[in-house]
PDB file of C-alpha atoms and ligand atoms in Angstrom:
ATOM      1  CA  MET A   1      -5.003-102.914 -20.106  1.00 47.00           C
ATOM      2  CA  LYS A   2      -1.252-103.545 -19.739  1.00 52.00           C
ATOM      3  CA  LYS A   3      -0.551-101.866 -23.057  1.00 56.00           C
ATOM      4  CA  GLY A   4      -2.566 -98.831 -22.006  1.00 59.00           C
ATOM      5  CA  TRP A   5      -0.394 -98.478 -18.925  1.00 55.00           C
ATOM      6  CA  LYS A   6       2.793 -98.591 -20.936  1.00 60.00           C
ATOM      7  CA  LYS A   7       1.520 -95.981 -23.351  1.00 61.00           C
ATOM      8  CA  GLY A   8       0.560 -93.770 -20.444  1.00 59.00           C
ATOM      9  CA  LEU A   9       4.013 -94.098 -18.923  1.00 55.00           C
ATOM     10  CA  ALA A  10       5.740 -93.354 -22.191  1.00 60.00           C
ATOM     11  CA  PHE A  11       3.624 -90.243 -22.558  1.00 58.00           C
ATOM     12  CA  LEU A  12       4.449 -89.087 -19.049  1.00 56.00           C
ATOM     13  CA  GLY A  13       8.143 -89.707 -19.703  1.00 57.00           C
ATOM     14  CA  ALA A  14       8.081 -87.629 -22.854  1.00 60.00           C
ATOM     15  CA  ALA A  15       6.197 -84.854 -21.103  1.00 58.00           C
ATOM     16  CA  ALA A  16       8.759 -84.819 -18.294  1.00 57.00           C
ATOM     17  CA  ALA A  17      11.647 -84.670 -20.774  1.00 57.00           C
ATOM     18  CA  LEU A  18      10.005 -81.750 -22.557  1.00 55.00           C
ATOM     19  CA  MET A  19       9.604 -79.922 -19.267  1.00 55.00           C
ATOM     20  CA  VAL A  20      13.303 -80.326 -18.486  1.00 50.00           C
ATOM     21  CA  VAL A  21      14.174 -78.852 -21.885  1.00 49.00           C
ATOM     22  CA  LEU A  22      11.817 -75.927 -21.376  1.00 49.00           C
ATOM     23  CA  ALA A  23      13.185 -75.264 -17.864  1.00 50.00           C
ATOM     24  CA  GLY A  24      16.655 -75.217 -19.378  1.00 47.00           C
ATOM     25  CA  CYS A  25      15.615 -72.473 -21.781  1.00 48.00           C
ATOM     26  CA  SER A  26      13.979 -70.275 -19.197  1.00 48.00           C
ATOM     27  CA  SER A  27      16.992 -70.461 -16.891  1.00 48.00           C
ATOM     28  CA  GLY A  28      18.830 -67.926 -18.946  1.00 45.00           C
ATOM     29  CA  LYS A  29      20.217 -69.653 -22.016  1.00 56.00           C
ATOM     30  CA  LYS A  30      18.689 -66.971 -24.209  1.00 75.00           C
ATOM     31  CA  ASP A  31      20.060 -63.989 -22.358  1.00 91.00           C
ATOM     32  CA  ASN A  32      23.112 -62.577 -24.131  1.00 96.00           C
ATOM     33  CA  SER A  33      24.902 -60.898 -21.192  1.00 97.00           C
ATOM     34  CA  VAL A  34      28.050 -63.007 -21.684  1.00 98.00           C
ATOM     35  CA  LYS A  35      28.109 -62.479 -25.429  1.00 97.00           C
ATOM     36  CA  LYS A  36      27.707 -58.722 -25.002  1.00 97.00           C
ATOM     37  CA  ILE A  37      30.727 -58.558 -22.731  1.00 98.00           C
ATOM     38  CA  GLN A  38      32.781 -60.735 -25.032  1.00 98.00           C
ATOM     39  CA  ASP A  39      31.820 -58.560 -27.987  1.00 98.00           C
ATOM     40  CA  LYS A  40      33.094 -55.439 -26.247  1.00 97.00           C
ATOM     41  CA  LYS A  41      36.131 -57.448 -25.008  1.00 98.00           C
ATOM     42  CA  THR A  42      35.924 -55.807 -21.594  1.00 98.00           C
ATOM     43  CA  ILE A  43      34.065 -56.312 -18.360  1.00 98.00           C
ATOM     44  CA  VAL A  44      33.623 -53.262 -16.129  1.00 98.00           C
ATOM     45  CA  VAL A  45      33.688 -53.820 -12.395  1.00 99.00           C
ATOM     46  CA  GLY A  46      32.344 -51.101 -10.110  1.00 98.00           C
ATOM     47  CA  THR A  47      33.923 -50.724  -6.702  1.00 98.00           C
ATOM     48  CA  SER A  48      34.595 -48.262  -3.897  1.00 98.00           C
ATOM     49  CA  ALA A  49      38.307 -48.285  -3.182  1.00 98.00           C
ATOM     50  CA  ASP A  50      38.181 -47.288   0.462  1.00 97.00           C
ATOM     51  CA  TYR A  51      37.999 -50.809   1.803  1.00 97.00           C
ATOM     52  CA  ALA A  52      41.333 -52.563   2.289  1.00 96.00           C
ATOM     53  CA  PRO A  53      41.997 -55.420   1.872  1.00 96.00           C
ATOM     54  CA  PHE A  54      38.936 -55.753  -0.422  1.00 98.00           C
ATOM     55  CA  GLU A  55      39.718 -52.723  -2.600  1.00 98.00           C
ATOM     56  CA  PHE A  56      42.181 -49.917  -2.098  1.00 97.00           C
ATOM     57  CA  PRO A  57      44.405 -47.580  -4.078  1.00 96.00           C
ATOM     58  CA  ILE A  58      48.149 -48.134  -4.362  1.00 94.00           C
ATOM     59  CA  VAL A  59      51.002 -46.499  -6.198  1.00 91.00           C
ATOM     60  CA  LYS A  60      53.077 -49.030  -8.079  1.00 88.00           C
ATOM     61  CA  ASN A  61      55.928 -47.992 -10.353  1.00 88.00           C
ATOM     62  CA  GLY A  62      54.740 -44.421 -10.062  1.00 90.00           C
ATOM     63  CA  GLN A  63      51.223 -45.332 -11.190  1.00 91.00           C
ATOM     64  CA  LYS A  64      48.027 -45.132  -9.199  1.00 92.00           C
ATOM     65  CA  GLN A  65      45.837 -48.205  -9.364  1.00 95.00           C
ATOM     66  CA  VAL A  66      43.038 -49.946  -7.502  1.00 97.00           C
ATOM     67  CA  VAL A  67      43.822 -53.415  -6.199  1.00 97.00           C
ATOM     68  CA  GLY A  68      42.564 -55.844  -3.547  1.00 98.00           C
ATOM     69  CA  TYR A  69      40.815 -59.133  -2.893  1.00 98.00           C
ATOM     70  CA  ASP A  70      37.695 -58.141  -4.877  1.00 98.00           C
ATOM     71  CA  MET A  71      39.837 -56.952  -7.811  1.00 98.00           C
ATOM     72  CA  LEU A  72      41.753 -60.246  -7.872  1.00 98.00           C
ATOM     73  CA  ILE A  73      38.430 -62.107  -8.019  1.00 98.00           C
ATOM     74  CA  ALA A  74      37.158 -59.716 -10.712  1.00 99.00           C
ATOM     75  CA  GLN A  75      40.298 -60.424 -12.728  1.00 98.00           C
ATOM     76  CA  LYS A  76      39.575 -64.179 -12.496  1.00 98.00           C
ATOM     77  CA  ILE A  77      36.068 -63.539 -13.803  1.00 98.00           C
ATOM     78  CA  ALA A  78      37.485 -61.473 -16.679  1.00 98.00           C
ATOM     79  CA  ASP A  79      40.030 -64.198 -17.461  1.00 98.00           C
ATOM     80  CA  ASN A  80      37.274 -66.832 -17.521  1.00 98.00           C
ATOM     81  CA  LEU A  81      35.338 -64.722 -20.017  1.00 98.00           C
ATOM     82  CA  GLY A  82      38.473 -64.044 -22.032  1.00 98.00           C
ATOM     83  CA  VAL A  83      38.122 -60.273 -21.731  1.00 98.00           C
ATOM     84  CA  LYS A  84      39.952 -57.297 -20.177  1.00 98.00           C
ATOM     85  CA  LEU A  85      39.008 -55.990 -16.757  1.00 98.00           C
ATOM     86  CA  LYS A  86      38.210 -52.318 -16.372  1.00 98.00           C
ATOM     87  CA  ILE A  87      37.862 -50.900 -12.863  1.00 98.00           C
ATOM     88  CA  GLU A  88      35.392 -48.092 -12.250  1.00 98.00           C
ATOM     89  CA  ASN A  89      36.093 -46.555  -8.857  1.00 98.00           C
ATOM     90  CA  THR A  90      33.184 -44.639  -7.318  1.00 97.00           C
ATOM     91  CA  GLU A  91      31.566 -44.026  -3.930  1.00 97.00           C
ATOM     92  CA  PHE A  92      29.776 -47.021  -2.450  1.00 98.00           C
ATOM     93  CA  PRO A  93      26.324 -45.336  -2.360  1.00 98.00           C
ATOM     94  CA  SER A  94      26.168 -44.970  -6.158  1.00 98.00           C
ATOM     95  CA  LEU A  95      27.200 -48.513  -7.141  1.00 98.00           C
ATOM     96  CA  ILE A  96      23.748 -50.056  -7.493  1.00 98.00           C
ATOM     97  CA  SER A  97      22.411 -47.254  -9.658  1.00 98.00           C
ATOM     98  CA  GLU A  98      25.541 -47.385 -11.837  1.00 98.00           C
ATOM     99  CA  LEU A  99      24.872 -51.081 -12.361  1.00 98.00           C
ATOM    100  CA  LYS A 100      21.222 -50.462 -13.222  1.00 98.00           C
ATOM    101  CA  ASN A 101      22.228 -47.688 -15.651  1.00 98.00           C
ATOM    102  CA  ASN A 102      24.658 -49.975 -17.467  1.00 98.00           C
ATOM    103  CA  LYS A 103      27.705 -47.916 -16.440  1.00 98.00           C
ATOM    104  CA  ILE A 104      29.254 -51.055 -14.941  1.00 98.00           C
ATOM    105  CA  ASP A 105      28.684 -54.802 -15.512  1.00 98.00           C
ATOM    106  CA  MET A 106      29.182 -56.079 -11.983  1.00 98.00           C
ATOM    107  CA  ILE A 107      29.863 -54.854  -8.445  1.00 99.00           C
ATOM    108  CA  LEU A 108      32.615 -56.236  -6.262  1.00 99.00           C
ATOM    109  CA  ALA A 109      32.799 -53.929  -3.285  1.00 98.00           C
ATOM    110  CA  GLY A 110      32.584 -56.073  -0.172  1.00 98.00           C
ATOM    111  CA  MET A 111      28.857 -55.845  -0.727  1.00 98.00           C
ATOM    112  CA  VAL A 112      26.591 -58.079   1.371  1.00 98.00           C
ATOM    113  CA  SER A 113      23.394 -59.481  -0.125  1.00 98.00           C
ATOM    114  CA  THR A 114      20.719 -57.821   2.003  1.00 98.00           C
ATOM    115  CA  ASN A 115      17.053 -58.621   1.394  1.00 98.00           C
ATOM    116  CA  GLN A 116      16.528 -55.020   0.369  1.00 98.00           C
ATOM    117  CA  ARG A 117      19.312 -55.060  -2.256  1.00 98.00           C
ATOM    118  CA  LYS A 118      17.994 -58.363  -3.578  1.00 98.00           C
ATOM    119  CA  LYS A 119      14.968 -56.472  -4.819  1.00 98.00           C
ATOM    120  CA  ALA A 120      17.221 -54.376  -7.062  1.00 98.00           C
ATOM    121  CA  VAL A 121      20.059 -56.663  -8.189  1.00 98.00           C
ATOM    122  CA  ALA A 122      21.011 -60.350  -8.404  1.00 98.00           C
ATOM    123  CA  PHE A 123      23.757 -61.744  -6.199  1.00 98.00           C
ATOM    124  CA  SER A 124      26.236 -64.514  -6.847  1.00 98.00           C
ATOM    125  CA  LYS A 125      27.027 -67.156  -4.298  1.00 98.00           C
ATOM    126  CA  SER A 126      28.889 -65.925  -1.265  1.00 98.00           C
ATOM    127  CA  TYR A 127      32.685 -65.596  -1.287  1.00 98.00           C
ATOM    128  CA  TYR A 128      33.263 -64.180   2.189  1.00 98.00           C
ATOM    129  CA  THR A 129      31.527 -63.876   5.557  1.00 98.00           C
ATOM    130  CA  VAL A 130      31.603 -60.825   7.812  1.00 98.00           C
ATOM    131  CA  LYS A 131      30.434 -59.470  11.157  1.00 98.00           C
ATOM    132  CA  ASN A 132      30.437 -55.974  12.603  1.00 98.00           C
ATOM    133  CA  VAL A 133      32.471 -54.262  15.299  1.00 98.00           C
ATOM    134  CA  LEU A 134      33.095 -50.763  16.631  1.00 98.00           C
ATOM    135  CA  LEU A 135      36.539 -49.401  15.764  1.00 98.00           C
ATOM    136  CA  VAL A 136      37.814 -46.862  18.309  1.00 98.00           C
ATOM    137  CA  GLN A 137      41.022 -45.031  19.165  1.00 98.00           C
ATOM    138  CA  LYS A 138      43.512 -47.180  21.048  1.00 97.00           C
ATOM    139  CA  LYS A 139      43.368 -44.931  24.082  1.00 97.00           C
ATOM    140  CA  ASP A 140      39.625 -45.703  24.326  1.00 97.00           C
ATOM    141  CA  ALA A 141      40.074 -49.491  24.046  1.00 96.00           C
ATOM    142  CA  ASP A 142      38.279 -50.087  27.362  1.00 97.00           C
ATOM    143  CA  LYS A 143      35.919 -47.127  27.311  1.00 97.00           C
ATOM    144  CA  TYR A 144      33.053 -48.376  25.163  1.00 98.00           C
ATOM    145  CA  ASN A 145      32.008 -51.721  26.603  1.00 97.00           C
ATOM    146  CA  THR A 146      28.242 -51.289  26.453  1.00 97.00           C
ATOM    147  CA  VAL A 147      25.607 -49.534  24.361  1.00 97.00           C
ATOM    148  CA  ALA A 148      25.009 -47.164  27.273  1.00 97.00           C
ATOM    149  CA  SER A 149      28.672 -46.079  27.214  1.00 97.00           C
ATOM    150  CA  VAL A 150      28.314 -44.886  23.619  1.00 97.00           C
ATOM    151  CA  LYS A 151      25.324 -42.657  24.400  1.00 97.00           C
ATOM    152  CA  GLY A 152      25.790 -39.067  23.248  1.00 98.00           C
ATOM    153  CA  GLN A 153      28.937 -39.967  21.285  1.00 98.00           C
ATOM    154  CA  GLN A 154      29.613 -39.274  17.595  1.00 98.00           C
ATOM    155  CA  ILE A 155      29.697 -42.603  15.759  1.00 98.00           C
ATOM    156  CA  GLY A 156      30.670 -42.921  12.100  1.00 98.00           C
ATOM    157  CA  ALA A 157      29.243 -45.312   9.495  1.00 98.00           C
ATOM    158  CA  GLN A 158      29.569 -45.334   5.702  1.00 98.00           C
ATOM    159  CA  GLN A 159      26.432 -44.050   3.936  1.00 98.00           C
ATOM    160  CA  THR A 160      23.942 -46.672   2.673  1.00 98.00           C
ATOM    161  CA  THR A 161      25.965 -49.545   4.088  1.00 98.00           C
ATOM    162  CA  THR A 162      24.766 -52.142   6.560  1.00 98.00           C
ATOM    163  CA  GLN A 163      27.021 -50.394   9.067  1.00 98.00           C
ATOM    164  CA  GLU A 164      24.749 -47.338   8.881  1.00 98.00           C
ATOM    165  CA  GLN A 165      21.731 -49.467   9.781  1.00 98.00           C
ATOM    166  CA  ILE A 166      23.577 -51.278  12.548  1.00 98.00           C
ATOM    167  CA  ALA A 167      24.829 -48.041  14.075  1.00 98.00           C
ATOM    168  CA  LYS A 168      21.400 -46.435  13.955  1.00 98.00           C
ATOM    169  CA  ASN A 169      19.483 -49.515  15.194  1.00 98.00           C
ATOM    170  CA  GLN A 170      21.856 -50.765  17.824  1.00 98.00           C
ATOM    171  CA  LEU A 171      23.877 -47.865  19.194  1.00 98.00           C
ATOM    172  CA  LYS A 172      20.782 -46.061  20.447  1.00 94.00           C
ATOM    173  CA  GLY A 173      21.423 -42.638  21.847  1.00 96.00           C
ATOM    174  CA  SER A 174      24.605 -42.047  19.840  1.00 98.00           C
ATOM    175  CA  ASN A 175      24.799 -39.503  17.021  1.00 98.00           C
ATOM    176  CA  VAL A 176      25.456 -41.385  13.811  1.00 98.00           C
ATOM    177  CA  VAL A 177      27.579 -39.447  11.314  1.00 98.00           C
ATOM    178  CA  THR A 178      27.655 -40.750   7.738  1.00 98.00           C
ATOM    179  CA  GLU A 179      29.977 -40.135   4.785  1.00 97.00           C
ATOM    180  CA  GLY A 180      30.146 -41.586   1.270  1.00 97.00           C
ATOM    181  CA  VAL A 181      33.796 -42.594   1.728  1.00 97.00           C
ATOM    182  CA  LEU A 182      34.813 -44.766   4.652  1.00 97.00           C
ATOM    183  CA  THR A 183      38.359 -43.467   4.904  1.00 96.00           C
ATOM    184  CA  SER A 184      37.031 -39.948   5.665  1.00 97.00           C
ATOM    185  CA  LEU A 185      35.395 -41.433   8.760  1.00 98.00           C
ATOM    186  CA  THR A 186      38.488 -43.298   9.945  1.00 97.00           C
ATOM    187  CA  THR A 187      40.520 -40.131   9.484  1.00 96.00           C
ATOM    188  CA  GLU A 188      38.023 -38.257  11.673  1.00 97.00           C
ATOM    189  CA  LEU A 189      38.302 -41.070  14.218  1.00 98.00           C
ATOM    190  CA  SER A 190      42.073 -40.714  14.333  1.00 96.00           C
ATOM    191  CA  GLN A 191      41.632 -36.966  14.870  1.00 96.00           C
ATOM    192  CA  GLY A 192      39.274 -37.562  17.775  1.00 97.00           C
ATOM    193  CA  LYS A 193      36.267 -36.018  15.970  1.00 98.00           C
ATOM    194  CA  LEU A 194      34.440 -39.337  16.177  1.00 98.00           C
ATOM    195  CA  ALA A 195      34.380 -41.700  19.164  1.00 98.00           C
ATOM    196  CA  GLY A 196      34.092 -44.783  16.946  1.00 98.00           C
ATOM    197  CA  VAL A 197      33.299 -46.096  13.480  1.00 98.00           C
ATOM    198  CA  VAL A 198      31.159 -49.177  12.824  1.00 98.00           C
ATOM    199  CA  VAL A 199      33.054 -51.433  10.425  1.00 98.00           C
ATOM    200  CA  GLU A 200      33.260 -55.084   9.506  1.00 98.00           C
ATOM    201  CA  ASN A 201      35.726 -57.255  11.392  1.00 97.00           C
ATOM    202  CA  GLU A 202      38.183 -57.746   8.552  1.00 96.00           C
ATOM    203  CA  ILE A 203      38.332 -53.983   7.944  1.00 97.00           C
ATOM    204  CA  ALA A 204      39.002 -53.404  11.639  1.00 97.00           C
ATOM    205  CA  ASP A 205      41.695 -56.117  11.591  1.00 95.00           C
ATOM    206  CA  ASN A 206      43.285 -54.344   8.727  1.00 94.00           C
ATOM    207  CA  TYR A 207      43.442 -50.991  10.568  1.00 94.00           C
ATOM    208  CA  LEU A 208      44.866 -52.723  13.638  1.00 95.00           C
ATOM    209  CA  ARG A 209      47.524 -54.415  11.553  1.00 91.00           C
ATOM    210  CA  GLU A 210      48.463 -51.250   9.740  1.00 89.00           C
ATOM    211  CA  PHE A 211      48.338 -48.875  12.688  1.00 92.00           C
ATOM    212  CA  PRO A 212      48.791 -50.983  15.841  1.00 90.00           C
ATOM    213  CA  ASN A 213      49.264 -47.933  18.061  1.00 94.00           C
ATOM    214  CA  LYS A 214      46.295 -45.964  16.793  1.00 95.00           C
ATOM    215  CA  TYR A 215      43.190 -48.141  16.853  1.00 97.00           C
ATOM    216  CA  ALA A 216      41.417 -50.838  18.875  1.00 97.00           C
ATOM    217  CA  VAL A 217      38.144 -52.762  18.710  1.00 98.00           C
ATOM    218  CA  ALA A 218      35.695 -51.772  21.445  1.00 98.00           C
ATOM    219  CA  LYS A 219      34.051 -54.412  23.626  1.00 98.00           C
ATOM    220  CA  VAL A 220      30.489 -53.280  22.913  1.00 98.00           C
ATOM    221  CA  LYS A 221      28.691 -56.150  21.179  1.00 97.00           C
ATOM    222  CA  LEU A 222      27.041 -55.549  17.813  1.00 98.00           C
ATOM    223  CA  THR A 223      24.740 -58.048  16.146  1.00 98.00           C
ATOM    224  CA  THR A 224      25.064 -58.666  12.434  1.00 98.00           C
ATOM    225  CA  PRO A 225      21.638 -59.592  11.007  1.00 98.00           C
ATOM    226  CA  LYS A 226      21.580 -62.838   8.976  1.00 97.00           C
ATOM    227  CA  ASP A 227      21.109 -61.136   5.610  1.00 98.00           C
ATOM    228  CA  GLN A 228      24.069 -58.825   6.231  1.00 98.00           C
ATOM    229  CA  ARG A 229      26.768 -61.449   6.591  1.00 98.00           C
ATOM    230  CA  SER A 230      27.635 -62.805   3.181  1.00 98.00           C
ATOM    231  CA  VAL A 231      29.681 -60.906   0.635  1.00 98.00           C
ATOM    232  CA  ASN A 232      28.725 -61.496  -2.999  1.00 98.00           C
ATOM    233  CA  VAL A 233      29.134 -60.209  -6.517  1.00 99.00           C
ATOM    234  CA  ALA A 234      26.147 -58.207  -7.778  1.00 99.00           C
ATOM    235  CA  VAL A 235      24.933 -58.130 -11.387  1.00 98.00           C
ATOM    236  CA  ARG A 236      21.806 -56.896 -13.164  1.00 98.00           C
ATOM    237  CA  LYS A 237      18.840 -59.189 -12.602  1.00 98.00           C
ATOM    238  CA  SER A 238      18.527 -59.748 -16.321  1.00 97.00           C
ATOM    239  CA  ASP A 239      22.137 -60.973 -16.710  1.00 98.00           C
ATOM    240  CA  LYS A 240      21.472 -64.603 -15.881  1.00 97.00           C
ATOM    241  CA  ALA A 241      24.157 -66.124 -18.094  1.00 97.00           C
ATOM    242  CA  LEU A 242      26.798 -63.797 -16.614  1.00 98.00           C
ATOM    243  CA  LEU A 243      25.717 -64.700 -13.108  1.00 98.00           C
ATOM    244  CA  LYS A 244      26.074 -68.397 -13.929  1.00 97.00           C
ATOM    245  CA  ARG A 245      29.630 -67.851 -15.178  1.00 98.00           C
ATOM    246  CA  ILE A 246      30.532 -65.831 -12.079  1.00 98.00           C
ATOM    247  CA  ASN A 247      29.177 -68.572  -9.810  1.00 98.00           C
ATOM    248  CA  LYS A 248      31.260 -71.126 -11.681  1.00 98.00           C
ATOM    249  CA  VAL A 249      34.428 -69.061 -11.184  1.00 98.00           C
ATOM    250  CA  ILE A 250      33.703 -68.636  -7.463  1.00 98.00           C
ATOM    251  CA  THR A 251      33.021 -72.355  -6.994  1.00 98.00           C
ATOM    252  CA  LYS A 252      36.273 -73.238  -8.712  1.00 98.00           C
ATOM    253  CA  LEU A 253      38.312 -70.743  -6.687  1.00 98.00           C
ATOM    254  CA  GLN A 254      36.803 -72.104  -3.497  1.00 98.00           C
ATOM    255  CA  LYS A 255      37.430 -75.750  -4.439  1.00 97.00           C
ATOM    256  CA  ASP A 256      41.056 -75.027  -5.320  1.00 92.00           C
ATOM    257  CA  GLY A 257      41.615 -73.244  -2.028  1.00 96.00           C
ATOM    258  CA  GLU A 258      42.674 -70.321  -4.203  1.00 98.00           C
ATOM    259  CA  MET A 259      40.077 -67.984  -2.736  1.00 98.00           C
ATOM    260  CA  THR A 260      41.935 -67.961   0.576  1.00 98.00           C
ATOM    261  CA  LYS A 261      45.208 -67.362  -1.235  1.00 98.00           C
ATOM    262  CA  LEU A 262      43.768 -64.350  -3.049  1.00 98.00           C
ATOM    263  CA  PHE A 263      42.819 -62.773   0.275  1.00 97.00           C
ATOM    264  CA  LYS A 264      46.381 -63.247   1.522  1.00 97.00           C
ATOM    265  CA  GLN A 265      47.717 -61.904  -1.741  1.00 98.00           C
ATOM    266  CA  ALA A 266      45.642 -58.733  -1.273  1.00 97.00           C
ATOM    267  CA  GLN A 267      46.999 -58.261   2.245  1.00 94.00           C
ATOM    268  CA  ASP A 268      50.527 -58.661   0.954  1.00 94.00           C
ATOM    269  CA  LEU A 269      49.903 -56.067  -1.756  1.00 94.00           C
ATOM    270  CA  GLN A 270      48.748 -53.662   0.872  1.00 91.00           C
ATOM    271  CA  ALA A 271      51.747 -54.262   3.117  1.00 90.00           C
ATOM    272  CA  LYS A 272      54.040 -53.687   0.164  1.00 91.00           C
ATOM    273  CA  TYR A 273      52.430 -50.803  -1.719  1.00 89.00           C
ATOM    274  CA  GLY A 274      49.666 -49.454   0.481  1.00 78.00           C
ATOM    275  CA  THR A 275      49.687 -45.798   1.406  1.00 63.00           C
ATOM    276  CA  LYS A 276      50.241 -45.223   5.083  1.00 51.00           C
TER     277      LYS A 276
HETATM  278  N1  LIG B 301      29.471 -54.780   3.587  1.00 66.68           N
HETATM  279  C1  LIG B 301      28.857 -53.508   3.750  1.00 66.68           C
HETATM  280  C2  LIG B 301      27.647 -53.394   2.879  1.00 66.68           C
HETATM  281  O1  LIG B 301      27.493 -54.171   1.958  1.00 66.68           O
HETATM  282  C3  LIG B 301      29.805 -52.386   3.483  1.00 66.68           C
HETATM  283  C4  LIG B 301      30.519 -52.440   2.183  1.00 66.68           C
HETATM  284  C5  LIG B 301      31.337 -51.196   1.914  1.00 66.68           C
HETATM  285  N2  LIG B 301      32.184 -51.360   0.784  1.00 66.68           N
HETATM  286  C6  LIG B 301      33.125 -50.501   0.381  1.00 66.68           C
HETATM  287  N3  LIG B 301      33.879 -50.807  -0.611  1.00 66.68           N
HETATM  288  N4  LIG B 301      33.268 -49.361   1.012  1.00 66.68           N
HETATM  289  O2  LIG B 301      26.805 -52.551   3.089  1.00 66.68           O
END
């Protein structure tokens, strides 16, 4: 009887060990996404450089380039893989299809991991948290305090972003105007063609810092749905090994406190080289 028990336990133990091994295999060890990138010696990041301090164009030593917080993180990912970073700058609305069509290997574009996007791509762990506000002209700082006060007004939001949904769902009665490039909307705001633009808080902060006499944040309260708050790297769903590496890099940057430094570094770059 006793012996039988022992045998049974040993069998269960072996079965459990086998299951652990099998689980290890199915969690992406066989996918060759990392090897593919290392073979071509380059990782291509897709972004939309209209989003300082996350990604924006500068002219340095007479050369145009795209820099920012996301690009600094992307560079860390490339370094970890031992490959070069190539930046593919495109409009935000086409990023997910470019990823699916293998034009890019990952997206870093201040992109939040909405439930809807999760159906199409895989997201890394979060590296930043955002909420939404209405950016207005400074002279209108106290004009738009309620949803009712925005009624009938032209409100901008970047196409296919969470800002578009928030503007349409929450600023009822306003006319929502969308563009593929965010900076077109903020230009229209500064020209008085739009009453406001829905943006994330850190983007608004950035405009206020750069142009303190031009813009303000309106008092009207916007709600940022839970699945629209965390900014993540996106990769193809099949690229499990790559995703694992990216998560490792993010965890390390967060533990070191370096993630916060990179954000500051991006702001400094903008102050120094950004186009006014
Ligand atoms: N966080 C918002 C979203 O994911 C907007 C991101 C826009 N990014 C950009 N680079 N323009 O929908």
